[in-house]
Short mmCIF file of C-alpha atoms and ligand atoms in Angstrom, two decimals:
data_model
loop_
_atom_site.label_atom_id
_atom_site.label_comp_id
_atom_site.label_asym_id
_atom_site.label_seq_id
_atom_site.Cartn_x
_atom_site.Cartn_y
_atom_site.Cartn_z
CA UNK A 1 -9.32 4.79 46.16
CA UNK A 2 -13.25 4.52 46.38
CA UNK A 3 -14.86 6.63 43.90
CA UNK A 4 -13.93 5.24 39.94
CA UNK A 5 -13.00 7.83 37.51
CA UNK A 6 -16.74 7.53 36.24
CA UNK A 7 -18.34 8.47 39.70
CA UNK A 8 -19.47 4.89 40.27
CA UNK A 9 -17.73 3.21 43.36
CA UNK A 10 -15.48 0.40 43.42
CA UNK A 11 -15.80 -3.12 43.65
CA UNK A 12 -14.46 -6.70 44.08
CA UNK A 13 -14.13 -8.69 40.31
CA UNK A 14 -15.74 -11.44 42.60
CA UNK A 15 -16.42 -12.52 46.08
CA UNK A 16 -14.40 -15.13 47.19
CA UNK A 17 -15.91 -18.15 48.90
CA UNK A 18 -14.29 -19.24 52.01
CA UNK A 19 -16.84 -21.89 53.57
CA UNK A 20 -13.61 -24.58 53.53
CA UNK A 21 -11.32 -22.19 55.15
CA UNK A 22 -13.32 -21.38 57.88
CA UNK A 23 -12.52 -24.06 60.55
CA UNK A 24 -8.67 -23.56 60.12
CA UNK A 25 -8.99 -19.66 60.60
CA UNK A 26 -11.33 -20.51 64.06
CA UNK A 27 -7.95 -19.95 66.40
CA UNK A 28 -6.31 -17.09 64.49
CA UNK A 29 -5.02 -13.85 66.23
CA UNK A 30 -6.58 -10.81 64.98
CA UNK A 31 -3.46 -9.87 62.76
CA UNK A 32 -3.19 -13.31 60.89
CA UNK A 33 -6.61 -13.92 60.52
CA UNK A 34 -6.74 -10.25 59.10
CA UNK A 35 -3.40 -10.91 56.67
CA UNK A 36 -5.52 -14.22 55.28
CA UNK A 37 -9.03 -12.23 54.21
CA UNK A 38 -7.16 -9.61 53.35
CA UNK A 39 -4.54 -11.14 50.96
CA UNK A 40 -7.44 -12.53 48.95
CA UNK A 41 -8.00 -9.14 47.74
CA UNK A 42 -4.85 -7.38 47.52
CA UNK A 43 -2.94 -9.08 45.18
CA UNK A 44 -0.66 -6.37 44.35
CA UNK A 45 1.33 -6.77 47.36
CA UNK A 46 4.08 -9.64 47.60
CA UNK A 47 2.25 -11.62 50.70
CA UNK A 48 5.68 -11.19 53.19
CA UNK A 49 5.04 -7.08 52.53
CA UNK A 50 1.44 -7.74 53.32
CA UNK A 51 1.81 -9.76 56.57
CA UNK A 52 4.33 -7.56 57.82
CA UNK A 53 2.24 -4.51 57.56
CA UNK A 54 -1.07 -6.30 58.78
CA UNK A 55 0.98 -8.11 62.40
CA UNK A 56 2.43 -4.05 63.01
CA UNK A 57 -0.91 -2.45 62.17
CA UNK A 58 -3.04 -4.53 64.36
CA UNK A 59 0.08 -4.64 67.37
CA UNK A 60 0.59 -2.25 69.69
CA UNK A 61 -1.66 0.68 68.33
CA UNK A 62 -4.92 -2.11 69.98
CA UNK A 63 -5.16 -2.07 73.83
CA UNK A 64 -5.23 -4.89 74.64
CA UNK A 65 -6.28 -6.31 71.67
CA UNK A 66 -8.47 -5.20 68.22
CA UNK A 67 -11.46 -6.37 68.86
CA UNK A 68 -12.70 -8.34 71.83
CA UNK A 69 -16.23 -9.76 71.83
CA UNK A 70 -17.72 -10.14 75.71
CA UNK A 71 -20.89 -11.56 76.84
CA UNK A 72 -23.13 -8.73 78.21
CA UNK A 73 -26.51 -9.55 79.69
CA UNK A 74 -28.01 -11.11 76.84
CA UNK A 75 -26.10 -10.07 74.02
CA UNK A 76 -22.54 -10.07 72.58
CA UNK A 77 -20.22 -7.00 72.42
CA UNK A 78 -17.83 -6.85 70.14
CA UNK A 79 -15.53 -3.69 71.26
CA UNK A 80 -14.18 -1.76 68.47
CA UNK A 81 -12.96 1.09 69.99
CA UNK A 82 -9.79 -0.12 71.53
CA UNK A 83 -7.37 1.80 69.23
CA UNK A 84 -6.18 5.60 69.85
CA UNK A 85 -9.11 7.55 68.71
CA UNK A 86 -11.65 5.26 70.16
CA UNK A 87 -14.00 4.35 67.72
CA UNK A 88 -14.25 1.31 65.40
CA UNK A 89 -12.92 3.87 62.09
CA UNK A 90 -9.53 3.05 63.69
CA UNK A 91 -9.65 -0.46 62.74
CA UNK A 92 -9.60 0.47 58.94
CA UNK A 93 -7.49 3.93 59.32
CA UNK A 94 -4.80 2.35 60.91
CA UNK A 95 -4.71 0.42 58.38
CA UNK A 96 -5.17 2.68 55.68
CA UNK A 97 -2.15 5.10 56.72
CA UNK A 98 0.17 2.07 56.51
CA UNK A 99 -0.66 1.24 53.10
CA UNK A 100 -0.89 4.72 51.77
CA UNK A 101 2.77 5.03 52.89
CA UNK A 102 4.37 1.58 51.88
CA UNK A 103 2.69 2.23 48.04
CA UNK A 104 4.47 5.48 48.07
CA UNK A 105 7.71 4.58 49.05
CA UNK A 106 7.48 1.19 46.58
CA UNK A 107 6.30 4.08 43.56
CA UNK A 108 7.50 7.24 45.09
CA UNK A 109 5.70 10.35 45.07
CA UNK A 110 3.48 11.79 47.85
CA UNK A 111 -0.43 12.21 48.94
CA UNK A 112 -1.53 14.81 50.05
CA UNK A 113 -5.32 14.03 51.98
CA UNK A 114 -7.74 16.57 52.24
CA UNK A 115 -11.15 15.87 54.28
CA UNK A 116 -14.17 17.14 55.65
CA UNK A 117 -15.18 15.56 58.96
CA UNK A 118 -18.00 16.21 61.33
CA UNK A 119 -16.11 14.21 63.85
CA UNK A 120 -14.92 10.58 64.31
CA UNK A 121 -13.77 10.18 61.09
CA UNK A 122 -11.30 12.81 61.28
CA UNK A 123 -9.51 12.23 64.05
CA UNK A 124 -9.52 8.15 63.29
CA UNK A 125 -7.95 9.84 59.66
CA UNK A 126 -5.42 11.64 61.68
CA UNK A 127 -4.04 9.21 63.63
CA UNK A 128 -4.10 6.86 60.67
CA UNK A 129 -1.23 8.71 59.07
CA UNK A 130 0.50 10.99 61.53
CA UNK A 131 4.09 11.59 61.36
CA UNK A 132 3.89 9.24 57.97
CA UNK A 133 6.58 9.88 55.10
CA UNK A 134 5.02 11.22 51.71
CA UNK A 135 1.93 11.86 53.44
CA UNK A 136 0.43 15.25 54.34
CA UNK A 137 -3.55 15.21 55.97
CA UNK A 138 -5.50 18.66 55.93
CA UNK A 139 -9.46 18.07 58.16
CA UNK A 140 -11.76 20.61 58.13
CA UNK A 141 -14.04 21.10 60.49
CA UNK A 142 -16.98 23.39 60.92
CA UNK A 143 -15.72 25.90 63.53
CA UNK A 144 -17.63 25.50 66.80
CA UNK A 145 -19.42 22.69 65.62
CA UNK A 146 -17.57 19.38 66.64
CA UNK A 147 -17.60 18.17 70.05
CA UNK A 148 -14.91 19.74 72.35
CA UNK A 149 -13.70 16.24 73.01
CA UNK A 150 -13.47 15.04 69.25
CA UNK A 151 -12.15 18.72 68.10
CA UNK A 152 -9.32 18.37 71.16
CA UNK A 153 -8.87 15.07 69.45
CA UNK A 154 -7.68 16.54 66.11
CA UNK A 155 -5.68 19.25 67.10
CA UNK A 156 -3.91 18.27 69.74
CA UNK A 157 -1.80 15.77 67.23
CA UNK A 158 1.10 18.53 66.20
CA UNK A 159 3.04 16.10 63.82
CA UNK A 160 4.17 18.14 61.05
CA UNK A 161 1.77 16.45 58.27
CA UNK A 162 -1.19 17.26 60.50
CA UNK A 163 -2.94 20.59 59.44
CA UNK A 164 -6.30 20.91 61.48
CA UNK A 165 -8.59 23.56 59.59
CA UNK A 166 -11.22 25.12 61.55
CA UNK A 167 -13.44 26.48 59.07
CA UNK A 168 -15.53 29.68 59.82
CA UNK A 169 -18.76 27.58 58.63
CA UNK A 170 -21.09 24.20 58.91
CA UNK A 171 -20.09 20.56 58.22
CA UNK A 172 -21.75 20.82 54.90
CA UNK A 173 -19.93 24.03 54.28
CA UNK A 174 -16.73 21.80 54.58
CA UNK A 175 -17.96 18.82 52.47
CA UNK A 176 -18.74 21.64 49.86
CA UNK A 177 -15.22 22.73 49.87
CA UNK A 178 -13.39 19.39 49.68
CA UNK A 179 -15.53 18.32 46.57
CA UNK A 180 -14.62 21.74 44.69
CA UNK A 181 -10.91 21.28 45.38
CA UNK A 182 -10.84 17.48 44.57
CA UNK A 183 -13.32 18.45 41.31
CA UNK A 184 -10.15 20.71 40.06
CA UNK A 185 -8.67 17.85 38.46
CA UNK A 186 -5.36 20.34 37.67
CA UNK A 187 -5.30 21.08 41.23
CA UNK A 188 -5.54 17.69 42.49
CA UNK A 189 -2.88 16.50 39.90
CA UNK A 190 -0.90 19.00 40.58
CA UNK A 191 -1.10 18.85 44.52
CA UNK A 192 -1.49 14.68 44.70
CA UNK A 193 -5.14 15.49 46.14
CA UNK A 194 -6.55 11.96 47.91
CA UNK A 195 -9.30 11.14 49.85
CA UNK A 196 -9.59 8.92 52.83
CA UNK A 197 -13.82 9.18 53.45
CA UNK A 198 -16.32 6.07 54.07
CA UNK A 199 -16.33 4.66 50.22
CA UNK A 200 -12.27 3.38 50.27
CA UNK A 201 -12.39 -0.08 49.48
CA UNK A 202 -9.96 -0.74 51.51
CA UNK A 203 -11.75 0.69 54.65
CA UNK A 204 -14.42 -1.98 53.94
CA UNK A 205 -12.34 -4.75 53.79
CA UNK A 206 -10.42 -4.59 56.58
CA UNK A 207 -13.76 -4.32 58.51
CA UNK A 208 -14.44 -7.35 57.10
CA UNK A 209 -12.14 -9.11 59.81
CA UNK A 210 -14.12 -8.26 63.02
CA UNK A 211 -17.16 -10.14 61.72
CA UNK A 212 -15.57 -13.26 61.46
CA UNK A 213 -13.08 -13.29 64.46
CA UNK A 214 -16.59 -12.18 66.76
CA UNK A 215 -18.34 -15.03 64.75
CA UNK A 216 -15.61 -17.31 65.99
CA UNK A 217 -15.36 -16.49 69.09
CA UNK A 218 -19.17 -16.38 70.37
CA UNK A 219 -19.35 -19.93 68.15
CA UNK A 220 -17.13 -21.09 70.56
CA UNK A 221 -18.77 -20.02 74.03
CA UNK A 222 -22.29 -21.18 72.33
CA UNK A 223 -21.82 -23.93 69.78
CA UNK A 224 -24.06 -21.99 67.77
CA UNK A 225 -24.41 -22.88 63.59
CA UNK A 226 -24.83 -19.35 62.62
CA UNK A 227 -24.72 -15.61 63.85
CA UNK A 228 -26.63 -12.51 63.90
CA UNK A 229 -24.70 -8.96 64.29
CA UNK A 230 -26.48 -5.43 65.19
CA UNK A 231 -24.69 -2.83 63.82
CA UNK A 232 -25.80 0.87 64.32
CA UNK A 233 -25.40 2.63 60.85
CA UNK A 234 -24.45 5.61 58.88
CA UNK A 235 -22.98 5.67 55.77
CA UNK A 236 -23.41 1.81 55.50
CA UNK A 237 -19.23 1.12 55.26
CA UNK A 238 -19.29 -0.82 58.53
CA UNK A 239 -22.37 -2.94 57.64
CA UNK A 240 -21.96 -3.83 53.98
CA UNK A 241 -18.04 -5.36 55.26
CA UNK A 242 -20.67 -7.64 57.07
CA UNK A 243 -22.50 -8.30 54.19
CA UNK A 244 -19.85 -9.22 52.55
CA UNK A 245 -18.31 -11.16 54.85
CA UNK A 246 -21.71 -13.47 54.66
CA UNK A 247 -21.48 -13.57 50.92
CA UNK A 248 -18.04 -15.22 51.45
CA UNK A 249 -19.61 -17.72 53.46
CA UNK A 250 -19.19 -16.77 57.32
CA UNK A 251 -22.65 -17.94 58.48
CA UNK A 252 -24.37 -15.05 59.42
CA UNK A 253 -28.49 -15.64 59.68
CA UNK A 254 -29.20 -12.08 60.21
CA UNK A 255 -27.55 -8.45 59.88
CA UNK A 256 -29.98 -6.25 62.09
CA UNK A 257 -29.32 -2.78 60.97
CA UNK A 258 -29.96 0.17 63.50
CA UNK A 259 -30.28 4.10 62.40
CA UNK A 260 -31.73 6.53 64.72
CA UNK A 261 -33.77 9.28 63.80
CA UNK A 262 -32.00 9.71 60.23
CA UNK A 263 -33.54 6.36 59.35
CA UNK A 264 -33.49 6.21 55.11
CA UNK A 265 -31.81 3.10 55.07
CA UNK A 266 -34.82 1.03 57.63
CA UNK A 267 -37.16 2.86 55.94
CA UNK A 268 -35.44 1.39 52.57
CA UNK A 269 -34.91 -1.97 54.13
CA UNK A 270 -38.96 -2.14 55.22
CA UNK A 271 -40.24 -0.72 51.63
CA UNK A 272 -37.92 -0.94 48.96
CA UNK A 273 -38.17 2.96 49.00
CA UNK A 274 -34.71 4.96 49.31
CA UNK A 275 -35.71 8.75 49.80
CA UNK A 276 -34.20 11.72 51.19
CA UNK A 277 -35.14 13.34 54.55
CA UNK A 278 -34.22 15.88 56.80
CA UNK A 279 -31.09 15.56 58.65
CA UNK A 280 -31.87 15.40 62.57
CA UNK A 281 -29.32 16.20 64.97
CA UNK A 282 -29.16 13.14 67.31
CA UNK A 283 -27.24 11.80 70.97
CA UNK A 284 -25.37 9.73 67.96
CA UNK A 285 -23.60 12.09 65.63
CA UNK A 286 -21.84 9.98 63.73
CA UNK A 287 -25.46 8.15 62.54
CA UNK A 288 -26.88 11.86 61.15
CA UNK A 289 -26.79 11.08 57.79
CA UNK A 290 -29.35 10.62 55.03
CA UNK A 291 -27.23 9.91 52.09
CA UNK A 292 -25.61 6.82 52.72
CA UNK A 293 -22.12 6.67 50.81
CA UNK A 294 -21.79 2.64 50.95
CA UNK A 295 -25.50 1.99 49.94
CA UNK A 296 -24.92 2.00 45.72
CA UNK A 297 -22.41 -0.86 46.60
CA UNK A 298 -25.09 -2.95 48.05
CA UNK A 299 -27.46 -1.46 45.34
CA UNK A 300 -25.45 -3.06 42.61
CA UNK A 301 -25.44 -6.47 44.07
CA UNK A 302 -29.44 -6.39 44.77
CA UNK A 303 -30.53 -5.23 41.59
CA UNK A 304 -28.54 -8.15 40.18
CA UNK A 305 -25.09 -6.97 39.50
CA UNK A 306 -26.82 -4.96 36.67
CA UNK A 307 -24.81 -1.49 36.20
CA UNK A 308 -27.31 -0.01 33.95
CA UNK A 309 -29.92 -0.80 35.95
CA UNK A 310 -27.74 0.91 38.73
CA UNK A 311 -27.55 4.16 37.05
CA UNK A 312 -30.65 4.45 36.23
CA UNK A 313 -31.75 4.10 39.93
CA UNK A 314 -28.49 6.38 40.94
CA UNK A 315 -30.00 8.77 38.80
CA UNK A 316 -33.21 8.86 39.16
CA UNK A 317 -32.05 9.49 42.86
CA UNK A 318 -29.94 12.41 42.10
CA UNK A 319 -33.06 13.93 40.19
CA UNK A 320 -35.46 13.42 42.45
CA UNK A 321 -34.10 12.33 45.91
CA UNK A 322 -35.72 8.86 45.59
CA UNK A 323 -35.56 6.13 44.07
CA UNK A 324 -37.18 2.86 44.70
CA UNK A 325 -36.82 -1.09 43.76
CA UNK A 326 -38.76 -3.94 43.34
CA UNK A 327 -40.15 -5.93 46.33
CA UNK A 328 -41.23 -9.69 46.66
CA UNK A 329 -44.49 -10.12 47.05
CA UNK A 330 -44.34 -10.30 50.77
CA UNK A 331 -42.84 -6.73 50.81
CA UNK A 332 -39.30 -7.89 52.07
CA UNK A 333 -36.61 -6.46 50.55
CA UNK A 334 -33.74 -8.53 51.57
CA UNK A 335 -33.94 -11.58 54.04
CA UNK A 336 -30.57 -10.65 55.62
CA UNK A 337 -31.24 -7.71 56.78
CA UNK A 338 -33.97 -6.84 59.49
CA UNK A 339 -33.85 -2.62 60.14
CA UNK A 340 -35.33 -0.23 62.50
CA UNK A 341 -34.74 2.66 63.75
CA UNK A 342 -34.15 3.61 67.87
CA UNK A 343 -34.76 7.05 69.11
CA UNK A 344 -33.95 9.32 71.47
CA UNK A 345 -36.22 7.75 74.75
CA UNK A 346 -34.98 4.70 73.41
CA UNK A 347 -30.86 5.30 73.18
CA UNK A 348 -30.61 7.05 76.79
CA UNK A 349 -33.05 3.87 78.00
CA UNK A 350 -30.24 1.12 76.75
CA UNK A 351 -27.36 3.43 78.33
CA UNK A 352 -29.40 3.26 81.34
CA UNK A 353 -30.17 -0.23 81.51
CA UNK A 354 -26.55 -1.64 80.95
CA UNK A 355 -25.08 0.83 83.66
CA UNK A 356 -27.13 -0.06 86.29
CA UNK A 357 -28.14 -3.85 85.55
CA UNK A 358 -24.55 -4.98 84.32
CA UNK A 359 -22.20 -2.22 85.33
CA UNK A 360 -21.26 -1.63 81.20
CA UNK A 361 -20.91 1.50 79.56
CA UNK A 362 -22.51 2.39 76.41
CA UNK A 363 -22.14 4.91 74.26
CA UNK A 364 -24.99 6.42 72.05
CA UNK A 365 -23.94 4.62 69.27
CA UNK A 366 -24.00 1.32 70.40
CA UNK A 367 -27.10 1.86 72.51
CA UNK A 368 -29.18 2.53 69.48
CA UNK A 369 -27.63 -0.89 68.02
CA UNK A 370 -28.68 -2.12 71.28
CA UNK A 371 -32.02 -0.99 71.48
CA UNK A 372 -32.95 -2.07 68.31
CA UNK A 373 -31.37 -5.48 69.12
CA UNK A 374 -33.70 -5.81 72.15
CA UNK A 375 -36.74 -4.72 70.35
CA UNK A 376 -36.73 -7.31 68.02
CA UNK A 377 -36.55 -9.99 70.75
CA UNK A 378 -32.94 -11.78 71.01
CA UNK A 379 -34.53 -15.51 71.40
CA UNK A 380 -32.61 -17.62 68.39
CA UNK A 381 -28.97 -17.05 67.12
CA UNK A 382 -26.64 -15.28 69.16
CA UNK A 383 -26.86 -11.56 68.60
CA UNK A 384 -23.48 -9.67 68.58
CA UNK A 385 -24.06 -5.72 68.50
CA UNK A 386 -21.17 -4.20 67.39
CA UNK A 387 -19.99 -1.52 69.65
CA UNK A 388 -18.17 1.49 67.65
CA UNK A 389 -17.15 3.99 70.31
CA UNK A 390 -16.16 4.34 73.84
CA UNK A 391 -18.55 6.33 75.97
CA UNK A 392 -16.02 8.68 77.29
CA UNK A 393 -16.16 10.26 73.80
CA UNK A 394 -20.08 11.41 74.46
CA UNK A 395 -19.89 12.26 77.97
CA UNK A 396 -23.20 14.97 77.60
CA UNK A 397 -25.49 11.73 76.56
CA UNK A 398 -23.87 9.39 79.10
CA UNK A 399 -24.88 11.78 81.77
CA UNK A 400 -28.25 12.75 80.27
CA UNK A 401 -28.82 9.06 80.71
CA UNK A 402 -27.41 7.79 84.16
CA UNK A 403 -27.20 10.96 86.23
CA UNK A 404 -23.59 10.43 86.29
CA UNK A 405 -20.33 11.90 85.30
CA UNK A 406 -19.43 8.37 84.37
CA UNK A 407 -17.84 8.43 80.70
CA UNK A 408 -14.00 8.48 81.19
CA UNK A 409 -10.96 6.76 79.35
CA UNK A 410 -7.74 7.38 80.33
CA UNK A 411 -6.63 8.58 76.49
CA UNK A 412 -9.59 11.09 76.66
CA UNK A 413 -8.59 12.57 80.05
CA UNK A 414 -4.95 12.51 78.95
CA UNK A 415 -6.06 15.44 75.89
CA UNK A 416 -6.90 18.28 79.06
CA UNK A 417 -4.40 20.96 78.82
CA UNK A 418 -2.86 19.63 76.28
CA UNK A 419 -1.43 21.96 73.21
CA UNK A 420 -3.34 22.53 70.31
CA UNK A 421 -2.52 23.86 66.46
CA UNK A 422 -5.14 24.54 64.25
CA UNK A 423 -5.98 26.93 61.11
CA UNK A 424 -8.60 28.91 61.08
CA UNK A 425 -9.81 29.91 57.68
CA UNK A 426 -13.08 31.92 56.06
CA UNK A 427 -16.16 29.69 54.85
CA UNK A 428 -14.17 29.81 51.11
CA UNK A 429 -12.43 27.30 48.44
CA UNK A 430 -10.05 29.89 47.55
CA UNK A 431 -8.31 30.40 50.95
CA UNK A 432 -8.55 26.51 51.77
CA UNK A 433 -6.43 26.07 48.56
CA UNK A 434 -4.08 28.97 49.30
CA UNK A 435 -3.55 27.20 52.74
CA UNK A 436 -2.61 23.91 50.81
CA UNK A 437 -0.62 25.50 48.46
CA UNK A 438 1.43 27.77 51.11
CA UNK A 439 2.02 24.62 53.49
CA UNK A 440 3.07 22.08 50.84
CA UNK A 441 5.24 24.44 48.99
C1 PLP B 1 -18.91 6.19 61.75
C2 PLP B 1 -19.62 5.70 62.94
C3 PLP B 1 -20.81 4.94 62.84
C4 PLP B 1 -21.47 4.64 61.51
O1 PLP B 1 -20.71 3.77 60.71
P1 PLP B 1 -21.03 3.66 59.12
O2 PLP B 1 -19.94 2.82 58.57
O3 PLP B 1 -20.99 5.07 58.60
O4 PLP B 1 -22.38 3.04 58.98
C5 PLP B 1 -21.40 4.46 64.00
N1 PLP B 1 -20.86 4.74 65.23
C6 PLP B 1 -19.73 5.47 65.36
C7 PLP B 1 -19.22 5.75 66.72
C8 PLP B 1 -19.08 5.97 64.23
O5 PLP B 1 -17.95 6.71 64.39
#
């Protein structure tokens, strides 16, 4: 659960501090190092439950491994995308479907997810909780509108408690039907209506992990005190997990925080400003946003941990698409965080660069995290750009930038001829819910 029964968003009572854990954590496997953050926080579940679900989660469904950080040119990689969807939402899905379906079998009952995805998170959501007991997922998707690759993706999973919907409309078309179903609070009683998009706690936390086993690991190749990360951005989940994985005391100096085009949250970071543009269609889909889900988390914290003072902003940005805070006098908003924005010239330019200088494949993603990395000059702490996709999954930019038909992956190949199921319904609520209704009994 993300979204409180009040609209706010969920939160942590308190923020542990783990500065006197840290050395004994340095040699931890992925899995145990993810079973000790994560245990601090979920304190419903007996710690031998916990463990066991966190070792099978982060086993075999990683190849080779979760999250391995390399040394590339000048900069760190940390690799996200080594589990079956390819991009770093796995991490926290895979996750996700494992608790959604040991909490139903300890309290019975069933969930039945409904979601609206323009892409990665959809597929990461399907492969979270496919062929799961208790659990059915229905994704729509704007018909036509999702890449080939990422729509194969979805529908060629034919578990039973996968229901693809290709809706006969856009992305926002979609979004607009999931929050009238979920806003039927009979129907999602009724029906055991969840939700599995960007504002789960849960999603954050377990992206909490990665910072600190990358941390480790590139403090060990460079004796380094502290850390800075580059993280390309979207709805702010996979950032804020780094945030707060500084506020527990992993010493990060910097969190450099990369949009493209869509840039609200530099702009915010650089002026105290938060105000609504006009979504651009980018090379990095999964960045087009200009509402950022995760932001009022990170709100709360900066304006104090005052909640009044939080609604007032929330609202005042609801009203008017804009709201703004209060700035030191030398206009910085947050030391932590240094934002910019990379473009178009700028993305294909990175993919270029690491193909031919060091042979490494980026995808459009990353190489705006990357480009933004560069810009700011990488002399200091280590930077560590965290890289959230495989290029084989955006094989138009990779070859608008090298020339090449380089972007391939064996898992991505794999989905060419493969069968497909998939729904397609009318641009309307009413025959989305008859479609539930018919297929859950
Ligand atoms: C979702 C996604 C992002 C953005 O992550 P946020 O948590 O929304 O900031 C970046 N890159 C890829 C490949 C993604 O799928």
């Amino acid at each position: 659960m993300g979204l409180a029964d009040d609209g706010g968003l969920i939160i942590p009572e308190s923020i542990p501090d783990v500065s006197d854990r840290l050395d004994s954590w340095r040699e931890l496997s992925f899995g145990s190092l993810a079973f000790e953050i994560i245990q601090l926080f979920a304190t419903d579940i007996p710690e031998s439950d916990l463990r066991e679900l966190i070792e099978r989660t982060y086993g075999s469904a990683f190849e080779p491994e979760p999250a391995p950080t390399l040394r590339v040119g000048d900069l760190y990689m940390l690799e996200l995308w080594h589990g079956p969807t390819l991009s770093f939402k796995d991490i926290a899905l895979q996750l996700l479907g494992n608790l959604f379906e040991y909490i139903l079998a300890r309290r019975g009952g069933v969930l039945n997810i409904l979601g609206a995805t323009s892409g990665d998170t959809g597929s990461a959501a399907i492969y979270g909780v496919r062929g799961r007991k208790g659990i059915h997922i229905f994704v729509m998707h704007p018909a036509g509108k999702v890449s080939p690759i990422q729509e194969h993706q979805m529908t060629s999973v034919l578990d039973d408690n996968v229901h693809n919907i290709s809706l006969a409309g856009s992305f926002d078309d979609c979004q607009r039907i999931m929050k009238s179903l979920a806003g039927d609070l009979d129907f999602k009683r009724k029906y055991s209506l969840g939700a599995v998009n960007s504002v789960n706690w849960a999603r954050v936390l377990a992206q909490t992990v990665y910072y600190f086993h990358a941390a480790f690991a590139v403090q060990k190749d460079t004796a380094a005190e502290s850390v800075r990360f580059c993280v390309p951005t979207g709805n702010f989940g996979d950032v804020l997990a780094g945030w707060y994985a500084k506020q527990m005391g992993l010493p990060i100096s910097r969190l450099i925080l990369a949009t493209n085009e869509n840039d609200i949250l530099s702009r915010f970071f650089n002026s105290g400003q938060y105000s609504l543009g006009e979504v651009t269609h980018t090379l990095s889909p999964a960045m087009d946003i200009q509402v950022a889900s995760n932001f009022e988390r990170y709100l709360y914290y900066r304006v104090g941990c005052n909640a009044d003072r939080l609604r007032e902003l929330m609202d005042e940005f609801a009203r008017t698409g804009s709201l703004r805070i209060d700035v030191s006098d030398n206009g910085v908003v947050d030391e932590t965080f240094i934002a910019a924005a990379g473009d178009k010239s700028q993305c294909l330019a990175a993919i270029g660069k690491y193909h031919e200088q060091y042979d490494y494949l980026l995808d459009p993603h990353t190489a705006v995290g990357v480009a933004v990395a560069e810009s700011r000059g990488l002399s200091g702490d280590p930077v560590i750009c965290v890289s959230t996709a495989h290029g084989a999954k955006f094989p138009a930019a990779i070859e608008q930038a090298t020339g090449k038909d380089l972007a391939h992956h064996p898992a991505i190949d794999a989905l060419d001829g493969l069968e497909t199921r998939c729904e397609s319904l009318p641009n309307d609520a009413e025959a989305v819910r008859e479609f539930i209704v018919k297929t859950i009994g």
